[in-house]
Amino acid sequence: MKKVKELKAYAITDDFKFQVTQVVISHSKEVAIYWLRDITGYSNEEMEKFRVQDFPLDEKVVVRDLGETSAREMIDEVVQIETVRGFPIVAFWKEVENDYYENWHSYFEAEEPTD
């Protein structure tokens, strides 16, 4: 029987440039850090300035347009919707001045069907 690594969540905070914390779900901290670097375009030097902390999977947070949810619930949503891409993912993020989190769903508008 193949052992499957457990998913974990990491709060990766940029205090120096964009003032944002991104909660990344991954199988390891190292994968989360390097994956975020690669998709965001940060340099290795910038990534060294980030704070990386474990983020509780079951902690409820308020996410704009979704209400109260947890990183674990976001995992369940990704598994149901997007099993092809898999993990890591950014579950949600928070700008320093906000007291709520956001996710990419908050920025999409439904497209009108074309005839």
Tab-separated table of C-alpha atoms in Angstrom:
chain	number	residue	atom	x	y	z
A	1	MET	CA	0.000	0.000	0.000
A	2	LYS	CA	1.408	3.354	-1.070
A	3	LYS	CA	1.686	5.926	1.700
A	4	VAL	CA	0.168	9.300	0.814
A	5	LYS	CA	1.712	12.391	2.362
A	6	GLU	CA	-0.705	14.499	4.337
A	7	LEU	CA	-1.498	17.974	3.052
A	8	LYS	CA	-0.593	20.909	5.260
A	9	ALA	CA	-1.171	24.647	5.088
A	10	TYR	CA	1.482	27.348	5.357
A	11	ALA	CA	1.020	31.089	5.836
A	12	ILE	CA	3.700	32.714	3.687
A	13	THR	CA	3.976	36.423	4.446
A	14	ASP	CA	5.597	39.165	2.379
A	15	ASP	CA	6.098	42.085	4.793
A	16	PHE	CA	8.349	44.082	2.492
A	17	LYS	CA	6.832	44.371	-0.987
A	18	PHE	CA	3.126	43.629	-1.404
A	19	GLN	CA	2.224	43.318	2.282
A	20	VAL	CA	0.287	40.082	1.792
A	21	THR	CA	-0.035	36.689	3.450
A	22	GLN	CA	-0.819	33.761	1.181
A	23	VAL	CA	-2.039	30.482	2.646
A	24	VAL	CA	-0.548	27.715	0.515
A	25	ILE	CA	-1.630	24.094	0.774
A	26	SER	CA	1.074	21.592	-0.046
A	27	HIS	CA	2.652	18.313	1.005
A	28	SER	CA	5.731	20.108	2.370
A	29	LYS	CA	6.915	23.536	3.430
A	30	GLU	CA	9.769	23.534	0.904
A	31	VAL	CA	7.448	22.712	-2.000
A	32	ALA	CA	5.044	25.466	-0.889
A	33	ILE	CA	7.832	28.068	-0.775
A	34	TYR	CA	9.431	27.186	-4.127
A	35	TRP	CA	6.078	26.771	-5.865
A	36	LEU	CA	4.927	30.215	-4.650
A	37	ARG	CA	8.239	31.701	-5.812
A	38	ASP	CA	7.800	30.183	-9.256
A	39	ILE	CA	4.185	31.276	-9.808
A	40	THR	CA	4.629	34.799	-8.422
A	41	GLY	CA	8.019	35.670	-9.873
A	42	TYR	CA	9.728	36.515	-6.590
A	43	SER	CA	13.500	36.119	-6.598
A	44	ASN	CA	15.349	33.744	-4.270
A	45	GLU	CA	16.639	36.778	-2.358
A	46	GLU	CA	13.109	38.075	-1.854
A	47	MET	CA	11.865	34.648	-0.745
A	48	GLU	CA	14.507	34.618	2.003
A	49	LYS	CA	12.773	37.654	3.546
A	50	PHE	CA	9.382	35.902	3.800
A	51	ARG	CA	7.965	34.616	7.056
A	52	VAL	CA	6.657	31.055	6.754
A	53	GLN	CA	4.442	29.597	9.470
A	54	ASP	CA	2.229	26.558	9.789
A	55	PHE	CA	-1.430	27.482	9.280
A	56	PRO	CA	-4.102	25.391	11.059
A	57	LEU	CA	-6.119	23.485	8.446
A	58	ASP	CA	-9.320	23.650	10.493
A	59	GLU	CA	-9.115	27.303	11.591
A	60	LYS	CA	-12.191	29.158	10.369
A	61	VAL	CA	-11.510	32.439	8.591
A	62	VAL	CA	-13.740	34.864	6.717
A	63	VAL	CA	-13.186	34.786	2.957
A	64	ARG	CA	-14.788	37.477	0.815
A	65	ASP	CA	-17.667	36.086	-1.282
A	66	LEU	CA	-17.424	32.700	0.466
A	67	GLY	CA	-18.102	33.532	4.100
A	68	GLU	CA	-16.546	31.529	6.891
A	69	THR	CA	-14.408	28.598	5.737
A	70	SER	CA	-11.196	26.746	6.510
A	71	ALA	CA	-8.170	25.656	4.513
A	72	ARG	CA	-9.394	22.050	4.826
A	73	GLU	CA	-12.708	23.009	3.221
A	74	MET	CA	-10.784	24.670	0.385
A	75	ILE	CA	-8.858	21.406	-0.091
A	76	ASP	CA	-12.147	19.530	-0.398
A	77	GLU	CA	-13.380	22.060	-2.986
A	78	VAL	CA	-10.209	21.737	-5.066
A	79	VAL	CA	-10.310	17.953	-4.937
A	80	GLN	CA	-13.897	17.996	-6.219
A	81	ILE	CA	-13.413	20.669	-8.906
A	82	GLU	CA	-9.848	20.449	-10.108
A	83	THR	CA	-8.338	17.025	-9.569
A	84	VAL	CA	-6.143	17.323	-12.661
A	85	ARG	CA	-3.886	20.134	-11.429
A	86	GLY	CA	-3.690	19.063	-7.832
A	87	PHE	CA	-1.523	20.698	-5.207
A	88	PRO	CA	0.069	23.023	-4.183
A	89	ILE	CA	-2.597	25.717	-4.303
A	90	VAL	CA	-3.132	29.130	-2.740
A	91	ALA	CA	-6.227	28.538	-0.616
A	92	PHE	CA	-6.703	32.230	0.147
A	93	TRP	CA	-4.703	35.352	0.861
A	94	LYS	CA	-4.947	38.423	3.044
A	95	GLU	CA	-3.617	41.912	2.470
A	96	VAL	CA	-2.182	43.466	5.609
A	97	GLU	CA	-4.884	46.140	5.885
A	98	ASN	CA	-7.773	43.678	5.466
A	99	ASP	CA	-9.409	41.773	8.290
A	100	TYR	CA	-10.725	39.160	5.841
A	101	TYR	CA	-9.152	36.786	3.336
A	102	GLU	CA	-9.752	36.625	-0.391
A	103	ASN	CA	-9.535	33.910	-3.007
A	104	TRP	CA	-9.418	33.855	-6.775
A	105	HIS	CA	-13.167	33.124	-7.019
A	106	SER	CA	-13.811	36.630	-5.678
A	107	TYR	CA	-12.447	38.228	-8.844
A	108	PHE	CA	-14.310	36.297	-11.516
A	109	GLU	CA	-17.541	37.531	-13.009
A	110	ALA	CA	-19.872	35.163	-14.776
A	111	GLU	CA	-19.531	35.504	-18.512
A	112	GLU	CA	-22.637	36.164	-20.533
A	113	PRO	CA	-23.351	33.411	-23.057
A	114	THR	CA	-22.716	34.411	-26.649
A	115	ASP	CA	-25.157	33.530	-29.389
